[in-house]
Tab-separated table of C-alpha atoms in Angstrom:
chain	number	residue	atom	x	y	z
A	12	GLU	CA	-11.036	14.832	-5.320
A	13	ALA	CA	-8.120	14.804	-7.709
A	14	GLY	CA	-5.240	12.632	-6.654
A	15	VAL	CA	-1.529	13.332	-6.429
A	16	ALA	CA	-0.207	14.072	-9.913
A	17	GLN	CA	3.314	13.198	-10.960
A	18	SER	CA	5.203	13.627	-14.204
A	19	PRO	CA	6.794	12.326	-16.211
A	20	ARG	CA	5.558	8.746	-15.887
A	21	TYR	CA	8.756	7.311	-17.294
A	22	LYS	CA	12.255	8.676	-17.884
A	23	ILE	CA	15.360	7.100	-19.370
A	24	ILE	CA	18.685	8.915	-19.065
A	25	GLU	CA	22.346	8.147	-19.255
A	26	LYS	CA	24.543	8.200	-16.158
A	27	ARG	CA	25.942	11.607	-15.285
A	28	GLN	CA	22.945	13.377	-16.870
A	29	SER	CA	20.470	15.338	-14.797
A	30	VAL	CA	16.740	14.726	-14.386
A	31	ALA	CA	13.848	16.409	-12.643
A	32	PHE	CA	10.519	15.033	-11.390
A	33	TRP	CA	7.430	17.102	-10.674
A	34	CYS	CA	4.670	16.526	-8.118
A	35	ASN	CA	1.361	18.314	-7.598
A	36	PRO	CA	-0.215	17.218	-4.284
A	37	ILE	CA	-3.872	17.087	-3.396
A	38	SER	CA	-5.238	20.572	-2.872
A	39	GLY	CA	-4.926	21.703	0.727
A	40	HIS	CA	-2.444	19.028	1.780
A	41	ALA	CA	0.249	20.675	3.835
A	42	THR	CA	2.663	17.771	3.986
A	43	LEU	CA	4.515	16.405	0.977
A	44	TYR	CA	6.891	13.461	0.781
A	45	TRP	CA	9.287	12.081	-1.811
A	46	TYR	CA	10.065	8.388	-1.719
A	47	GLN	CA	12.476	6.254	-3.697
A	48	GLN	CA	11.398	2.680	-4.400
A	49	ILE	CA	13.992	0.306	-5.838
A	50	LEU	CA	12.614	-2.827	-7.463
A	51	GLY	CA	11.635	-5.425	-4.891
A	52	GLN	CA	11.938	-3.091	-1.915
A	53	GLY	CA	9.538	-0.921	0.051
A	54	PRO	CA	9.475	2.850	-0.463
A	55	LYS	CA	12.321	4.743	1.196
A	56	LEU	CA	11.627	8.272	2.444
A	57	LEU	CA	13.956	10.848	0.850
A	58	ILE	CA	12.503	14.130	2.045
A	59	GLN	CA	9.456	15.479	3.859
A	60	PHE	CA	8.056	19.027	3.547
A	61	GLN	CA	5.589	20.782	5.777
A	62	ASN	CA	4.190	23.611	3.614
A	63	ASN	CA	7.381	24.927	1.964
A	64	GLY	CA	9.764	23.987	4.790
A	65	VAL	CA	11.879	20.833	5.025
A	66	VAL	CA	10.941	18.645	8.011
A	67	ASP	CA	13.278	15.733	7.313
A	68	ASP	CA	15.879	15.162	4.610
A	69	SER	CA	18.197	12.844	6.506
A	70	GLN	CA	17.966	10.129	3.822
A	71	LEU	CA	18.430	12.470	0.850
A	72	PRO	CA	21.860	12.084	-0.871
A	73	LYS	CA	22.485	15.795	-0.875
A	74	ASP	CA	25.560	15.646	-3.073
A	75	ARG	CA	23.356	14.787	-6.038
A	76	PHE	CA	19.723	15.076	-5.027
A	77	SER	CA	17.830	18.291	-4.355
A	78	ALA	CA	14.183	19.097	-3.792
A	79	GLU	CA	12.126	22.202	-3.396
A	80	ARG	CA	8.528	23.057	-2.729
A	81	LEU	CA	7.850	26.592	-3.790
A	82	LYS	CA	4.839	28.369	-2.303
A	83	GLY	CA	3.998	25.242	-0.341
A	84	VAL	CA	2.220	23.512	-3.228
A	85	ASP	CA	4.030	21.832	-6.168
A	86	SER	CA	7.399	20.163	-5.649
A	87	THR	CA	10.300	19.151	-7.828
A	88	LEU	CA	12.968	16.534	-7.084
A	89	LYS	CA	16.210	16.774	-9.066
A	90	ILE	CA	19.129	14.380	-9.520
A	91	GLN	CA	22.398	15.746	-10.850
A	92	PRO	CA	24.443	13.848	-11.866
A	93	ALA	CA	22.568	10.546	-12.024
A	94	LYS	CA	24.178	7.206	-11.202
A	95	LEU	CA	23.159	3.711	-12.258
A	96	GLU	CA	21.966	2.972	-8.708
A	97	ASP	CA	19.434	5.798	-8.955
A	98	SER	CA	17.263	3.601	-11.193
A	99	ALA	CA	14.023	3.356	-9.239
A	100	VAL	CA	10.452	4.578	-9.015
A	101	TYR	CA	10.183	8.008	-7.399
A	102	LEU	CA	6.931	8.399	-5.511
A	103	CYS	CA	5.358	11.566	-4.250
A	104	ALA	CA	2.817	11.513	-1.444
A	105	SER	CA	0.809	14.171	0.411
A	106	SER	CA	-1.263	14.329	3.528
A	107	LEU	CA	-3.471	16.851	5.315
A	108	MET	CA	-1.527	16.819	8.553
A	109	ARG	CA	2.095	16.251	9.425
A	110	ALA	CA	1.435	13.231	11.600
A	111	LEU	CA	-0.155	9.926	10.799
A	112	ASN	CA	-1.262	9.962	14.397
A	113	TYR	CA	-3.825	12.544	13.510
A	114	ASN	CA	-5.582	10.013	11.327
A	115	SER	CA	-4.518	11.603	8.103
A	116	PRO	CA	-3.496	8.954	5.595
A	117	LEU	CA	-0.893	9.407	2.912
A	118	HIS	CA	-2.067	9.728	-0.666
A	119	PHE	CA	0.497	8.572	-3.214
A	120	GLY	CA	0.898	9.366	-6.853
A	121	ASN	CA	1.727	6.574	-9.321
A	122	GLY	CA	5.370	7.604	-9.457
A	123	THR	CA	8.023	8.260	-12.072
A	124	ARG	CA	9.998	5.251	-13.180
A	125	LEU	CA	13.614	6.313	-13.784
A	126	THR	CA	16.054	4.151	-15.709
A	127	VAL	CA	19.684	5.200	-15.728
A	128	THR	CA	21.805	3.512	-18.404
B	29	ASP	CA	13.489	2.649	15.761
B	30	ALA	CA	9.979	1.286	15.674
B	31	LYS	CA	9.992	-1.359	12.937
B	32	THR	CA	7.746	-4.093	11.674
B	33	THR	CA	8.262	-7.682	10.551
B	34	GLN	CA	6.046	-9.305	7.927
B	35	PRO	CA	6.207	-12.583	5.978
B	36	ASN	CA	7.623	-12.089	2.487
B	37	SER	CA	4.711	-13.724	0.738
B	38	MET	CA	1.354	-15.403	1.262
B	39	GLU	CA	-1.195	-17.125	-0.936
B	40	SER	CA	-4.937	-17.287	-0.689
B	41	ASN	CA	-7.776	-18.729	-2.686
B	42	GLU	CA	-10.290	-16.347	-4.181
B	43	GLU	CA	-13.320	-15.572	-2.005
B	44	GLU	CA	-11.642	-16.917	1.134
B	45	PRO	CA	-10.532	-14.814	4.114
B	46	VAL	CA	-6.914	-13.720	4.348
B	47	HIS	CA	-5.048	-12.928	7.553
B	48	LEU	CA	-1.869	-10.911	7.043
B	49	PRO	CA	0.280	-10.762	10.189
B	50	CYS	CA	2.647	-8.042	11.357
B	51	ASN	CA	4.975	-8.009	14.361
B	52	HIS	CA	5.993	-4.695	15.950
B	53	SER	CA	7.488	-5.535	19.317
B	54	THR	CA	9.148	-2.113	19.762
B	55	ILE	CA	5.965	-0.109	19.216
B	56	SER	CA	5.587	2.923	21.439
B	57	GLY	CA	2.441	3.735	23.365
B	58	THR	CA	1.315	6.478	20.969
B	59	ASP	CA	2.214	4.854	17.628
B	60	TYR	CA	-0.627	4.141	15.320
B	61	ILE	CA	-0.451	0.983	13.226
B	62	HIS	CA	-1.094	1.695	9.549
B	63	TRP	CA	-1.583	-0.622	6.613
B	64	TYR	CA	-1.046	0.284	3.004
B	65	ARG	CA	-1.128	-1.849	-0.104
B	66	GLN	CA	0.553	-1.412	-3.453
B	67	LEU	CA	-0.953	-2.782	-6.598
B	68	PRO	CA	1.312	-3.423	-9.605
B	69	SER	CA	2.620	-0.237	-11.262
B	70	GLN	CA	0.816	2.015	-8.741
B	71	GLY	CA	1.730	3.953	-5.645
B	72	PRO	CA	0.779	2.572	-2.247
B	73	GLU	CA	-2.802	3.182	-1.126
B	74	TYR	CA	-4.141	3.516	2.403
B	75	VAL	CA	-6.036	0.525	3.758
B	76	ILE	CA	-6.697	0.998	7.456
B	77	HIS	CA	-5.155	2.183	10.703
B	78	GLY	CA	-5.682	1.701	14.427
B	79	LEU	CA	-4.254	2.375	17.863
B	80	THR	CA	-5.595	-0.189	20.374
B	81	SER	CA	-9.023	-1.352	19.374
B	82	ASN	CA	-9.947	-3.516	16.420
B	83	VAL	CA	-11.018	-1.459	13.424
B	84	ASN	CA	-13.245	-2.146	10.459
B	85	ASN	CA	-13.782	-0.312	7.179
B	86	ARG	CA	-15.088	-1.165	3.772
B	87	MET	CA	-11.731	-2.561	2.640
B	88	ALA	CA	-10.588	-4.629	5.583
B	89	SER	CA	-10.453	-5.212	9.330
B	90	LEU	CA	-7.519	-4.650	11.641
B	91	ALA	CA	-7.067	-6.839	14.681
B	92	ILE	CA	-4.570	-5.497	17.236
B	93	ALA	CA	-3.135	-7.707	19.968
B	94	GLU	CA	-3.816	-6.647	23.544
B	95	ASP	CA	-0.099	-5.899	24.129
B	96	ARG	CA	0.046	-4.110	20.749
B	97	LYS	CA	3.138	-6.021	19.743
B	98	SER	CA	1.427	-7.559	16.770
B	99	SER	CA	-1.517	-6.950	14.475
B	100	THR	CA	-3.363	-8.734	11.699
B	101	LEU	CA	-4.936	-7.270	8.590
B	102	ILE	CA	-7.988	-9.256	7.626
B	103	LEU	CA	-9.448	-9.302	4.116
B	104	HIS	CA	-12.801	-11.009	4.555
B	105	ARG	CA	-13.170	-12.299	1.006
B	106	ALA	CA	-10.090	-12.085	-1.192
B	107	THR	CA	-10.551	-11.184	-4.826
B	108	LEU	CA	-8.057	-11.221	-7.642
B	109	ARG	CA	-7.884	-7.416	-7.358
B	110	ASP	CA	-6.501	-7.795	-3.855
B	111	ALA	CA	-3.267	-9.254	-5.170
B	112	ALA	CA	-0.706	-6.679	-4.023
B	113	VAL	CA	2.121	-5.983	-1.623
B	114	TYR	CA	0.774	-5.128	1.832
B	115	TYR	CA	2.811	-2.921	4.125
B	116	CYS	CA	2.416	-2.597	7.872
B	117	ILE	CA	4.087	0.598	9.083
B	118	LEU	CA	4.656	2.628	12.239
B	119	ARG	CA	6.243	5.928	12.946
B	120	ASP	CA	10.033	5.782	13.037
B	121	VAL	CA	10.795	8.159	15.873
B	122	PRO	CA	8.010	9.472	18.081
B	123	GLY	CA	7.489	13.140	17.366
B	124	THR	CA	9.155	13.301	13.951
B	125	TYR	CA	6.321	11.569	12.116
B	126	LYS	CA	8.805	9.848	9.872
B	127	TYR	CA	7.917	6.244	9.308
B	128	ILE	CA	9.563	3.296	7.607
B	129	PHE	CA	8.148	0.987	4.963
B	130	GLY	CA	9.534	-2.546	5.167
B	131	THR	CA	9.502	-4.993	2.292
B	132	GLY	CA	5.911	-5.933	2.980
B	133	THR	CA	3.960	-9.126	2.242
B	134	ARG	CA	3.262	-10.021	-1.363
B	135	LEU	CA	-0.234	-11.512	-1.462
B	136	LYS	CA	-1.042	-13.877	-4.314
B	137	VAL	CA	-4.732	-14.692	-4.869
B	138	LEU	CA	-5.493	-17.899	-6.658
B	139	ALA	CA	-8.571	-18.197	-8.870
């Protein structure tokens, strides 16, 4: 099966600019996650979708970050305006079921590396 | 919050077994223990998971303590391709299915 696709692979922007990341999950996966991974740290969950509804966005900085998942398939994550501290890898993951307890592992894409100068 | 504690780094010689420990003293009765690993410049990949019993798959084995407050990921014969950061994770809040990645254990495999 095809994996989780993310684009672009790399992005360099100046602070205060805007940027968008795209994710195409594995076909049939109802749950989609966006993670932020700062260098040297583990991934931090930003937002979780179940189909096209938001399940959890408690860690999403809503003053500058937004995400949507139209039609319950592809998703975009946007940052506007970007800050230096937003430099990180943004990972998208999907799973069949909402809960890990149902033995449905997460499948991650390779991420988008964002550098804010 | 259900959280995990792992050593920051470990080393192993190639073709020797590796035991990666994880402490999760606040685990709830229904939390599954999951392990993921992250190779350089890639997203994390699933390794194994378990609830109470020891588990085996083609990648690794998972040994879970009887009181479930700790677990060990076992790589039976480490190869250079196993050099990665290994994460042990649990659900954050029962029922929300959110879970937290820690900083993981960076495994270095020596040729």
